[in-house]
Short mmCIF file of C-alpha atoms in Angstrom, two decimals:
data_model
loop_
_atom_site.label_atom_id
_atom_site.label_comp_id
_atom_site.label_asym_id
_atom_site.label_seq_id
_atom_site.Cartn_x
_atom_site.Cartn_y
_atom_site.Cartn_z
CA MET A 263 122.48 127.60 79.46
CA GLU A 264 123.85 125.85 83.29
CA ARG A 265 126.51 124.20 83.36
CA ILE A 266 128.05 121.40 85.86
CA PRO A 267 131.66 122.72 86.89
CA ILE A 268 134.65 121.16 86.31
CA LEU A 269 137.79 121.27 88.03
CA GLN A 270 141.04 120.05 87.02
CA MET A 271 143.72 119.18 89.72
CA GLY A 272 147.21 118.25 88.31
CA GLN A 273 146.28 114.72 86.23
CA PHE A 274 142.47 114.41 87.57
CA LEU A 275 139.16 116.29 86.38
CA LEU A 276 137.13 116.89 89.30
CA VAL A 277 133.09 117.40 89.26
CA THR A 278 131.40 117.67 92.01
CA ILE A 279 127.50 117.50 91.07
CA GLN A 280 124.97 119.81 93.86
CA VAL A 281 122.12 120.54 92.05
CA ASP A 282 118.75 118.15 90.71
CA MET A 283 119.79 117.71 87.24
CA HIS A 284 117.98 117.66 84.59
CA ASP A 285 118.66 115.19 81.89
CA ARG A 286 120.00 118.21 79.63
CA LEU A 287 122.02 118.84 82.31
CA ALA A 288 123.87 116.11 82.68
CA LEU A 289 124.01 115.13 78.77
CA ALA A 290 126.20 119.21 78.84
CA LEU A 291 127.91 117.06 81.95
CA GLN A 292 128.86 114.19 79.52
CA ASP A 293 129.80 115.92 76.56
CA ASP A 294 132.04 118.55 78.73
CA LEU A 295 134.37 116.18 80.56
CA THR A 296 134.80 114.19 76.75
CA ASN A 297 136.12 117.03 75.79
CA ARG A 298 138.32 118.35 78.63
CA ILE A 299 139.67 114.24 78.98
CA VAL A 300 140.67 114.47 75.67
CA LYS A 301 142.17 118.49 76.01
CA THR A 302 143.69 118.11 79.39
CA GLN A 303 144.92 114.31 78.77
CA ALA A 304 143.89 113.98 82.24
CA GLN A 305 143.80 110.65 83.85
CA GLY A 306 141.20 110.39 86.03
CA VAL A 307 138.14 111.58 86.79
CA LEU A 308 136.47 111.96 90.17
CA ILE A 309 132.44 112.72 90.26
CA ASP A 310 131.48 113.48 93.71
CA ILE A 311 127.91 112.69 94.02
CA SER A 312 127.17 112.96 97.87
CA ALA A 313 124.71 115.74 97.61
CA LEU A 314 122.94 113.52 95.00
CA GLU A 315 119.37 112.79 96.33
CA ILE A 316 118.22 110.40 93.51
CA VAL A 317 120.07 108.61 90.49
CA ASP A 318 117.41 107.40 88.29
CA SER A 319 118.23 105.16 85.43
CA PHE A 320 119.14 107.93 83.19
CA ILE A 321 121.53 109.62 85.83
CA GLY A 322 123.24 106.07 86.11
CA ARG A 323 123.27 105.65 82.76
CA ILE A 324 125.24 109.62 82.08
CA LEU A 325 127.63 107.71 84.97
CA GLY A 326 128.28 104.35 83.33
CA ASN A 327 128.87 106.54 79.95
CA ILE A 328 131.05 108.53 80.88
CA ALA A 329 133.11 105.67 82.49
CA THR A 330 133.28 103.92 79.83
CA MET A 331 134.06 106.56 77.54
CA SER A 332 136.51 107.94 79.61
CA ARG A 333 138.27 104.36 79.21
CA ILE A 334 138.39 104.71 75.52
CA LEU A 335 140.63 108.31 76.55
CA ASP A 336 142.81 106.13 78.49
CA ALA A 337 140.96 108.22 81.94
CA ASP A 338 139.70 105.96 84.79
CA THR A 339 136.40 107.45 86.51
CA VAL A 340 135.28 106.84 90.32
CA VAL A 341 131.68 108.15 91.45
CA VAL A 342 132.25 108.95 94.86
CA GLY A 343 129.81 110.06 97.94
CA MET A 344 126.91 107.64 96.93
CA GLN A 345 124.02 108.23 99.59
CA PRO A 346 122.78 104.82 101.12
CA ALA A 347 119.19 105.56 99.93
CA VAL A 348 120.58 106.28 96.52
CA ALA A 349 122.47 103.03 96.70
CA ILE A 350 119.77 100.84 97.49
CA THR A 351 117.46 102.09 95.45
CA LEU A 352 119.55 102.06 92.39
CA VAL A 353 119.79 98.63 93.48
CA GLU A 354 116.14 97.72 93.41
CA LEU A 355 115.71 100.25 89.98
CA GLY A 356 117.50 96.90 88.92
CA LEU A 357 120.95 99.37 88.14
CA SER A 358 124.11 98.23 89.71
CA LEU A 359 126.63 100.50 87.23
CA THR A 360 129.34 97.36 87.16
CA GLY A 361 131.37 99.21 84.80
CA VAL A 362 132.19 102.10 87.43
CA ARG A 363 133.98 102.64 90.34
CA THR A 364 133.66 103.76 93.53
CA ALA A 365 134.83 105.14 96.45
CA ILE A 366 132.90 106.03 100.23
CA ASN A 367 134.60 109.53 99.94
CA VAL A 368 136.75 111.98 97.45
CA GLU A 369 139.86 111.11 99.53
CA GLN A 370 140.04 107.46 99.12
CA GLY A 371 138.30 108.22 95.72
CA MET A 372 141.57 109.96 94.52
CA ALA A 373 143.27 107.49 96.28
CA LEU A 374 142.03 104.99 94.06
CA LEU A 375 142.91 107.16 91.01
CA ARG A 376 146.37 106.88 91.94
CA SER A 377 147.33 103.54 92.81
CA PRO A 378 147.97 101.62 89.68
CA PHE A 379 146.39 98.80 90.28
CA GLY A 380 143.33 97.32 89.05
CA ALA A 381 139.92 97.94 89.04
CA SER A 382 138.49 95.11 91.11
CA PRO A 383 138.86 94.15 94.68
CA GLU A 384 140.57 90.40 93.38
CA GLU A 385 142.88 92.16 91.55
CA ARG A 386 144.12 94.31 94.32
CA ASP A 387 144.16 91.10 96.21
CA THR A 388 146.48 89.34 93.83
CA HIS A 389 148.48 92.63 94.05
CA ALA A 390 149.26 92.45 97.28
CA GLN A 391 149.92 88.76 97.49
CA THR A 392 152.94 88.84 95.26
CA MET B 390 69.19 99.36 126.64
CA VAL B 391 68.29 102.00 128.96
CA LEU B 392 65.85 100.97 131.95
CA LYS B 393 63.37 103.44 132.88
CA SER B 394 63.13 102.52 136.51
CA LYS B 395 65.53 102.45 138.93
CA SER B 396 67.17 98.34 138.13
CA VAL B 397 67.49 96.32 141.25
CA VAL B 398 70.80 95.71 141.04
CA ALA B 399 71.32 99.54 141.11
CA LYS B 400 69.13 100.00 144.72
CA ILE B 401 71.17 96.72 146.12
CA LEU B 402 74.20 98.61 145.25
CA GLU B 403 73.21 101.93 146.95
CA GLN B 404 71.62 99.72 150.62
CA ASP B 405 73.45 96.50 150.84
CA GLU B 406 77.22 97.90 149.86
CA THR B 407 78.74 96.15 152.79
CA THR B 408 77.24 92.82 153.24
CA LEU B 409 77.64 92.57 149.45
CA GLN B 410 82.15 93.07 149.66
CA THR B 411 81.67 91.31 152.42
CA ASP B 412 80.07 88.48 150.67
CA TRP B 413 82.49 88.47 147.67
CA LEU B 414 85.71 89.12 149.33
CA LYS B 415 85.28 85.78 150.77
CA ALA B 416 84.33 84.64 147.07
CA LEU B 417 87.62 86.35 146.28
CA GLU B 418 89.72 84.81 149.47
CA ASN B 419 89.03 81.58 147.59
CA SER B 420 90.46 81.75 144.39
CA ASP B 421 93.64 81.28 142.90
CA MET B 422 94.12 84.78 142.96
CA TYR B 423 93.90 85.11 146.24
CA ARG B 424 96.22 82.24 147.21
CA LYS B 425 99.06 83.06 145.04
CA GLY B 426 99.73 85.44 148.28
CA VAL B 427 101.03 88.23 146.06
CA ILE B 428 97.69 90.83 146.98
CA ARG B 429 97.56 91.95 150.58
CA PRO B 430 93.99 91.36 151.78
CA ALA B 431 93.99 95.26 152.75
CA GLU B 432 94.29 96.08 148.78
CA LEU B 433 92.02 93.58 147.70
CA ARG B 434 89.72 95.13 150.26
CA ASP B 435 90.51 98.65 149.24
CA GLN B 436 89.54 97.27 145.15
CA CYS B 437 86.72 95.86 145.43
CA SER B 438 85.28 99.11 147.50
CA GLU B 439 86.18 101.12 144.95
CA PHE B 440 85.30 98.84 141.84
CA LEU B 441 81.46 98.90 143.68
CA ARG B 442 81.65 102.44 144.06
CA LEU B 443 82.32 103.32 140.71
CA LEU B 444 80.07 100.82 139.23
CA ARG B 445 77.37 102.26 142.14
CA ASN B 446 78.24 105.82 140.10
CA ALA B 447 78.16 104.34 136.71
CA MET B 448 74.50 102.56 137.54
CA GLN B 449 73.30 105.78 138.29
CA GLN B 450 72.81 106.64 134.82
CA GLY B 451 70.44 104.02 133.84
CA ASN B 452 72.68 102.42 131.51
CA LEU B 453 73.13 98.31 132.45
CA THR B 454 74.21 97.29 128.91
CA GLU B 455 76.87 99.25 127.05
CA ILE B 456 80.42 99.65 128.53
CA GLN B 457 81.18 101.38 126.16
CA ALA B 458 79.36 104.81 126.79
CA PRO B 459 81.45 107.29 128.60
CA GLU B 460 79.34 106.45 131.77
CA TRP B 461 81.58 103.69 131.86
CA ALA B 462 84.65 105.37 131.29
CA ASN B 463 85.79 105.20 134.83
CA THR B 464 85.17 101.82 136.04
CA ARG B 465 87.03 101.14 132.59
CA GLN B 466 89.91 102.73 133.43
CA PHE B 467 90.31 101.51 137.44
CA LEU B 468 89.80 97.43 135.85
CA ALA B 469 92.39 98.26 132.87
CA ASP B 470 94.92 99.88 135.57
CA MET B 471 93.98 96.91 137.66
CA THR B 472 94.89 94.26 135.07
CA ARG B 473 97.79 96.09 134.27
CA VAL B 474 99.52 95.63 137.59
CA ARG B 475 98.13 91.91 137.58
CA ALA B 476 99.93 90.96 134.90
CA GLN B 477 102.92 92.20 135.69
CA GLN B 478 102.61 90.43 138.75
CA GLY B 479 102.38 87.40 136.69
CA PHE B 480 98.76 86.61 136.56
CA SER B 481 96.94 84.66 133.79
CA PRO B 482 94.01 86.35 132.07
CA GLN B 483 91.92 83.81 133.76
CA GLU B 484 92.70 84.70 137.61
CA THR B 485 92.28 88.69 136.63
CA THR B 486 89.33 88.00 135.23
CA THR B 487 87.88 86.44 138.86
CA PHE B 488 87.65 89.61 139.92
CA VAL B 489 85.12 90.48 138.43
CA PHE B 490 83.24 87.45 137.77
CA SER B 491 83.70 86.51 141.12
CA LEU B 492 81.18 89.09 141.86
CA LYS B 493 78.18 86.95 140.85
CA LYS B 494 77.31 85.06 143.07
CA PRO B 495 77.03 86.90 146.44
CA LEU B 496 75.05 89.74 143.62
CA PHE B 497 72.81 87.20 142.24
CA ASP B 498 72.43 85.73 145.95
CA ARG B 499 71.09 89.31 146.75
CA LEU B 500 69.18 89.59 143.80
CA TRP B 501 67.23 85.92 145.11
CA GLN B 502 67.05 87.75 148.59
CA GLU B 503 65.06 90.94 147.19
CA LEU B 504 63.02 88.90 144.76
CA PRO B 505 61.54 85.90 146.31
CA LYS B 506 58.48 85.73 145.16
CA ASP B 507 58.81 87.35 141.20
CA PRO B 508 60.73 84.90 139.31
CA GLN B 509 60.26 86.84 135.84
CA GLN B 510 62.03 90.12 136.82
CA LEU B 511 65.08 87.54 139.22
CA ALA B 512 65.14 86.35 135.80
CA GLU B 513 65.74 90.19 133.99
CA GLU B 514 67.63 91.62 136.98
CA VAL B 515 70.09 88.56 136.49
CA TRP B 516 70.27 88.42 132.81
CA ASN B 517 71.21 92.17 132.68
CA ALA B 518 73.89 91.88 136.10
CA THR B 519 75.60 88.56 134.40
CA THR B 520 75.54 90.90 131.23
CA LEU B 521 76.84 93.58 132.47
CA LEU B 522 79.57 91.59 134.25
CA ASP B 523 80.53 89.66 131.36
CA GLN B 524 81.30 92.62 129.60
CA LEU B 525 83.73 94.04 131.74
CA GLY B 526 85.34 90.47 132.10
CA LEU B 527 85.93 90.81 128.98
CA TRP B 528 87.01 94.02 128.88
CA THR B 529 89.93 92.81 131.05
CA ILE B 530 90.90 90.14 129.13
CA GLU B 531 90.99 92.89 126.10
CA VAL B 532 93.27 95.21 128.08
CA PHE B 533 95.44 91.90 128.99
CA GLN B 534 95.61 90.74 125.82
CA LYS B 535 96.59 94.65 124.43
CA ASN B 536 98.89 94.68 126.72
CA ARG B 537 100.96 92.01 125.89
CA GLU B 538 100.83 92.79 122.48
CA GLU B 539 102.53 96.21 123.29
CA ILE B 540 104.97 93.83 125.39
CA ILE B 541 105.43 91.90 122.67
CA LEU B 542 105.92 94.92 119.79
CA ARG B 543 108.54 96.12 122.15
CA GLN B 544 110.40 93.26 122.67
CA GLN B 545 110.43 92.49 118.65
CA GLN B 546 111.87 95.82 118.11
CA ASP B 547 114.49 95.40 121.06
CA LEU B 548 115.71 91.73 119.13
CA LEU B 549 115.69 93.65 115.73
CA GLU B 550 118.35 96.08 117.44
CA LEU B 551 120.03 93.48 119.40
CA SER B 552 120.34 91.54 116.99
CA THR B 553 122.03 93.17 114.53
CA PRO B 554 124.95 95.12 116.01
CA VAL B 555 127.71 96.54 113.51
CA VAL B 556 131.06 96.03 115.05
CA LYS B 557 134.26 97.78 114.08
CA LEU B 558 137.09 95.24 113.47
CA TRP B 559 139.93 97.67 112.31
CA ASP B 560 140.32 101.18 110.89
CA SER B 561 138.41 100.94 107.55
CA ILE B 562 136.98 97.50 108.62
CA LEU B 563 133.22 96.81 109.62
CA ALA B 564 131.96 93.38 110.78
CA LEU B 565 127.91 92.47 110.13
CA PRO B 566 127.50 89.07 112.35
CA MET B 567 124.03 87.91 111.58
CA ILE B 568 122.20 85.38 114.37
CA GLY B 569 118.80 84.02 113.38
CA THR B 570 116.51 83.56 110.91
CA LEU B 571 116.18 86.09 108.28
CA ASP B 572 113.33 86.89 107.19
CA SER B 573 112.66 89.89 104.43
CA SER B 574 111.76 92.44 106.69
CA ARG B 575 114.53 92.05 108.88
CA THR B 576 117.05 91.74 106.36
CA GLN B 577 115.88 95.34 105.30
CA VAL B 578 116.53 97.01 108.65
CA VAL B 579 119.82 95.39 108.72
CA MET B 580 121.21 96.05 105.19
CA GLU B 581 119.77 99.90 105.92
CA SER B 582 121.67 100.31 109.19
CA LEU B 583 124.82 98.79 107.71
CA LEU B 584 124.99 101.38 104.47
CA GLN B 585 124.06 104.20 107.32
CA GLN B 586 127.38 102.69 109.42
CA ILE B 587 129.33 102.35 106.43
CA LEU B 588 129.06 105.94 105.23
CA GLU B 589 129.25 107.19 109.01
CA THR B 590 132.65 105.28 109.52
CA GLU B 591 133.77 105.32 105.89
CA SER B 592 134.95 101.94 105.16
CA GLN B 593 136.03 100.43 102.57
CA VAL B 594 135.55 96.90 103.49
CA VAL B 595 132.53 94.79 105.43
CA ILE B 596 132.62 91.08 106.24
CA ILE B 597 129.12 89.88 106.32
CA ASP B 598 129.40 87.10 108.99
CA ILE B 599 126.10 84.26 108.93
CA THR B 600 127.89 81.87 110.30
CA GLY B 601 124.58 82.19 112.68
CA VAL B 602 122.46 81.61 110.46
CA PRO B 603 120.87 78.62 109.93
CA THR B 604 119.07 78.43 106.53
CA VAL B 605 118.73 81.06 104.07
CA ASP B 606 115.65 81.25 101.46
CA THR B 607 115.69 82.78 97.77
CA LEU B 608 114.25 86.36 99.28
CA VAL B 609 117.06 86.26 101.85
CA ALA B 610 119.70 85.49 99.62
CA GLN B 611 118.89 88.03 97.51
CA HIS B 612 118.76 90.52 99.74
CA LEU B 613 121.92 89.48 101.09
CA LEU B 614 123.01 90.07 97.18
CA LYS B 615 121.35 93.47 97.23
CA THR B 616 122.98 94.29 99.72
CA VAL B 617 126.57 93.50 98.54
CA ALA B 618 125.53 95.72 95.49
CA ALA B 619 124.48 98.63 97.00
CA ALA B 620 127.69 98.55 99.73
CA ARG B 621 129.42 97.90 96.48
CA LEU B 622 127.86 101.11 94.89
CA MET B 623 128.98 103.55 97.60
CA GLY B 624 132.45 102.13 97.42
CA THR B 625 132.58 99.36 99.66
CA ASP B 626 133.44 96.00 99.11
CA CYS B 627 131.54 93.30 101.01
CA ILE B 628 133.15 89.84 102.03
CA ILE B 629 130.31 87.16 103.19
CA SER B 630 131.74 84.96 105.83
CA GLY B 631 130.47 82.18 107.50
CA ILE B 632 128.30 79.86 104.80
CA ARG B 633 127.65 76.73 106.32
CA PRO B 634 127.71 74.03 104.04
CA GLN B 635 123.94 73.19 104.21
CA ILE B 636 123.68 76.83 103.20
CA ALA B 637 125.90 77.00 100.21
CA GLN B 638 123.80 73.69 98.61
CA THR B 639 120.69 75.95 99.08
CA ILE B 640 122.47 78.46 97.12
CA VAL B 641 123.69 76.07 94.40
CA HIS B 642 120.19 75.17 94.53
CA LEU B 643 118.74 77.73 93.96
CA GLY B 644 120.09 78.98 91.53
CA VAL B 645 122.03 82.02 93.12
CA ASP B 646 124.54 84.02 91.71
CA LEU B 647 127.32 84.74 93.87
CA SER B 648 129.97 84.33 91.77
CA GLU B 649 130.67 88.11 92.30
CA VAL B 650 130.65 88.61 95.40
CA THR B 651 133.79 87.50 97.41
CA THR B 652 133.05 84.43 100.39
CA LYS B 653 135.08 83.04 102.72
CA ALA B 654 134.48 79.70 104.92
CA SER B 655 135.21 81.45 108.43
CA LEU B 656 135.17 85.30 109.73
CA ALA B 657 139.02 85.08 109.95
CA ASP B 658 139.79 84.26 107.05
CA ALA B 659 137.54 86.87 105.88
CA PHE B 660 139.33 89.16 108.42
CA ALA B 661 142.68 88.04 106.62
CA ILE B 662 141.57 89.33 103.46
CA ALA B 663 140.12 92.49 104.66
CA LEU B 664 143.75 93.91 106.53
CA LYS B 665 145.33 92.07 103.24
CA ARG B 666 143.16 95.08 101.21
CA GLN B 667 144.14 97.74 103.63
CA GLY B 668 147.62 96.75 102.92
CA LEU B 669 147.97 94.93 106.70
CA LYS B 670 148.96 91.96 107.90
CA ILE B 671 149.46 90.20 111.13
CA VAL B 672 152.95 88.89 112.43
CA ALA B 673 153.78 87.71 115.58
CA ALA B 674 154.95 90.12 118.03
CA SER B 675 158.60 88.89 118.99
CA MET C 414 91.30 110.45 99.29
CA LEU C 415 92.66 113.01 101.63
CA LYS C 416 94.08 115.56 99.25
CA HIS C 417 95.52 116.26 95.44
CA GLU C 418 97.22 117.84 93.15
CA VAL C 419 98.10 117.64 89.93
CA VAL C 420 101.18 118.66 87.93
CA GLU C 421 102.09 119.34 84.73
CA ALA C 422 105.09 117.22 83.01
CA ARG C 423 105.53 118.67 79.25
CA SER C 424 109.69 119.13 79.60
CA SER C 425 113.04 117.70 80.88
CA ALA C 426 112.82 120.73 83.10
CA ASP C 427 108.97 119.80 84.11
CA VAL C 428 110.28 115.95 85.16
CA LEU C 429 112.02 118.25 88.42
CA VAL C 430 109.09 119.69 89.28
CA VAL C 431 107.46 116.54 89.60
CA ARG C 432 110.53 114.86 91.59
CA GLN C 433 110.30 117.81 93.91
CA GLN C 434 106.30 117.69 94.26
CA ALA C 435 106.89 114.11 95.02
CA ARG C 436 109.29 114.92 97.83
CA ALA C 437 107.80 117.53 99.44
CA TRP C 438 104.53 114.83 99.63
CA ALA C 439 106.95 111.98 100.67
CA VAL C 440 108.01 113.87 103.50
CA GLU C 441 104.74 115.58 104.44
CA MET C 442 103.50 111.93 104.79
CA GLY C 443 106.12 111.07 106.96
CA PHE C 444 107.84 108.30 104.53
CA SER C 445 111.91 107.70 105.85
CA LEU C 446 114.52 108.44 103.22
CA VAL C 447 114.73 104.89 101.65
CA GLU C 448 111.10 105.40 101.01
CA GLN C 449 111.17 108.78 99.60
CA THR C 450 114.01 108.42 97.74
CA LYS C 451 112.60 105.31 95.57
CA ILE C 452 109.29 107.57 95.60
CA VAL C 453 111.23 110.53 93.65
CA THR C 454 113.21 108.10 91.89
CA ALA C 455 109.98 106.38 90.38
CA ALA C 456 108.29 109.15 89.87
CA SER C 457 111.18 110.44 87.93
CA GLU C 458 111.29 107.79 85.18
CA LEU C 459 107.91 107.37 84.51
CA ALA C 460 107.86 111.96 84.04
CA ARG C 461 110.29 111.12 81.94
CA ASN C 462 108.88 108.51 80.26
CA MET C 463 105.87 110.42 79.40
CA VAL C 464 107.40 113.76 78.59
CA ASP C 465 109.81 111.47 75.62
CA TYR C 466 107.73 108.93 74.48
CA GLY C 467 104.33 109.89 75.44
CA LEU C 468 104.43 113.22 74.22
CA GLY C 469 103.79 114.58 77.92
CA GLY C 470 101.15 114.36 80.06
CA THR C 471 99.85 115.34 84.18
CA VAL C 472 100.93 113.41 87.49
CA GLU C 473 98.18 113.49 89.98
CA LEU C 474 99.43 113.39 93.48
CA GLU C 475 96.93 112.08 96.12
CA ALA C 476 96.96 110.63 100.10
CA ILE C 477 95.20 107.60 100.20
CA GLU C 478 94.05 105.95 103.17
CA ASN C 479 93.59 102.12 103.44
CA GLY C 480 92.42 101.40 106.51
CA SER C 481 94.80 102.44 109.22
CA ARG C 482 97.48 102.86 106.46
CA LYS C 483 98.07 105.92 104.42
CA GLY C 484 99.41 105.80 101.03
CA LEU C 485 101.31 108.36 98.90
CA ARG C 486 99.24 107.68 94.78
CA LEU C 487 100.79 108.82 91.88
CA THR C 488 98.79 108.51 88.54
CA PHE C 489 100.91 109.53 85.26
CA THR C 490 98.30 110.39 82.26
CA ASP C 491 99.46 110.78 78.62
CA GLN C 492 97.57 111.40 75.00
CA GLY C 493 100.36 110.01 73.46
CA PRO C 494 101.21 106.78 71.09
CA GLY C 495 100.23 105.22 73.60
CA ILE C 496 101.76 101.08 73.69
CA SER C 497 100.86 97.70 71.87
CA ASP C 498 102.66 95.18 74.09
CA LEU C 499 102.19 95.87 77.27
CA ASP C 500 104.38 92.65 78.74
CA LEU C 501 107.13 93.04 76.34
CA ALA C 502 107.05 96.83 78.06
CA MET C 503 107.65 95.16 81.09
CA THR C 504 110.45 93.00 80.66
CA ASP C 505 113.80 94.07 82.24
CA GLY C 506 116.38 95.35 79.46
CA TYR C 507 113.61 95.95 76.88
CA THR C 508 113.41 99.67 75.41
CA THR C 509 112.14 101.14 72.58
CA GLY C 510 113.98 104.62 72.91
CA ASN C 511 118.02 104.58 74.09
CA GLY C 512 117.32 103.94 77.53
CA LEU C 513 118.29 101.03 79.40
CA GLY C 514 115.06 99.65 79.26
CA LEU C 515 114.50 99.63 83.13
CA GLY C 516 111.82 101.97 83.70
CA LEU C 517 108.91 100.43 83.83
CA SER C 518 110.10 97.05 85.50
CA GLY C 519 112.38 98.73 87.51
CA THR C 520 110.13 100.60 88.92
CA LYS C 521 107.22 98.40 89.70
CA ARG C 522 109.94 96.94 92.13
CA LEU C 523 110.11 100.23 94.18
CA MET C 524 106.61 100.63 94.81
CA HIS C 525 103.98 98.34 96.55
CA GLU C 526 101.39 98.82 93.93
CA PHE C 527 101.82 99.08 90.06
CA GLU C 528 99.27 99.41 87.06
CA ILE C 529 99.40 100.32 83.56
CA THR C 530 96.08 100.46 80.82
CA SER C 531 97.46 101.85 77.49
CA GLN C 532 95.82 101.66 74.52
CA VAL C 533 97.38 102.57 70.86
CA GLY C 534 96.48 105.71 69.59
CA GLN C 535 95.00 107.04 72.83
CA GLY C 536 97.59 107.34 75.49
CA THR C 537 98.91 105.47 78.40
CA ARG C 538 98.27 105.68 82.16
CA VAL C 539 100.33 104.41 84.81
CA MET C 540 99.18 104.80 89.07
CA ILE C 541 101.59 103.57 91.46
CA THR C 542 101.24 103.39 95.08
CA ARG C 543 103.37 103.18 97.97
CA TRP C 544 101.79 102.52 101.43
CA ARG C 545 103.65 103.42 104.74
#
């Protein structure tokens, strides 16, 4: 069965989704990622979805699951590159992926993973004040 | 209705065109349209003789009732072109229609002279002529109206683009100053163009300033929240600034939850917090 | 009705085909990118519902016209167990499976028209339309 490749870069794992995923492929990615986090003791996971033309509730759920599971395994997850049309549709669908951190591109996503501060902008504000 | 025998009107147009035109011009020269002084006498004369020529040609087909028929296409086109020019010159629809309606009097006078002893045929001819000219007059109004609508539509679109500029305040910091009433469709356009700009500039903070927005209803508030949520999904933080006291009250009243959104009183405050998030601050030069 | 096509959806791989067809139709009919995305996402949700809970079924794509407006209509028909309480099924967050329960209610928000009929033991039919 085809699988989505997971790259390792130092302490981080990188996934670029470039195909329209069917559900089993998405579930396989979820399994593979959690296994790799444990095996490599990765501190962060970056998922680039800039090539994805849609994110429906299933893919949205998988992204949420990955974020939750990696947090339990002590790794941060950042989803980067969501297209505007996809974002509008997801919001309309009623999915806001509250537990998932996001960044506009890979570079900013990596910066977010490397920063030692909290997830929310408010926490960053507090930190910046001190 | 297609007349079998040639109508008297058609005959008049063929035989007495010069007299008819002179009388018509006289009537036109006394109208409001002419007195504005925008149309030159020579231009008006040309338009009159051209219209009479087209009228004559169209009538030769025998159809005096259906101006949508193909034989009337040239006449309709002529009137449409003229109306568009008149509209641009600032004439009212009434003044524009006068061109067609003022032909009635001279034409009926001629009919009277042609048929002094046949009241029945006279009535019929007058009826036909008046129906025809009414249709042509209404046609100019229709064109006038359509022209107006096109202008309004174009202006609306211009306004939509004009009123939603996304400006770059600093590296990675965008601002969207919203002005005027927000309706659902406008908010949608704004939202899409904002998200597109975020992508193109790869910005990390966006300030939506609503100082220039007089009121917010539930739908608009929800659209704003959706924009904030969509921007967050793309990895960009939104700050809403310039919320007026009345709008703050409305938002609370409507039960819209803004607790997830960073709000600041002014655009300046929002900009300061945006800079801080980027690890920047403004200091005095000396 | 200007044009129509029927696609079978029995497996999770077929859901992909439904998405591709919905995209192709939306592009051909001149929908904007945001509209295309909404249509494809809605199609994906309903096709998956059908495969997961309705034992699979068919998707009919139609280009329709109402006056000067053109529209894309998708009809999902299955012969599955049916839904006993439609109102409940349409509630945000309600799910019988392990999804997020946004399939039906969320899909409705993505489209202009949404019509669902279901009979227990007979199957379910969902018709969604988006106008240009």
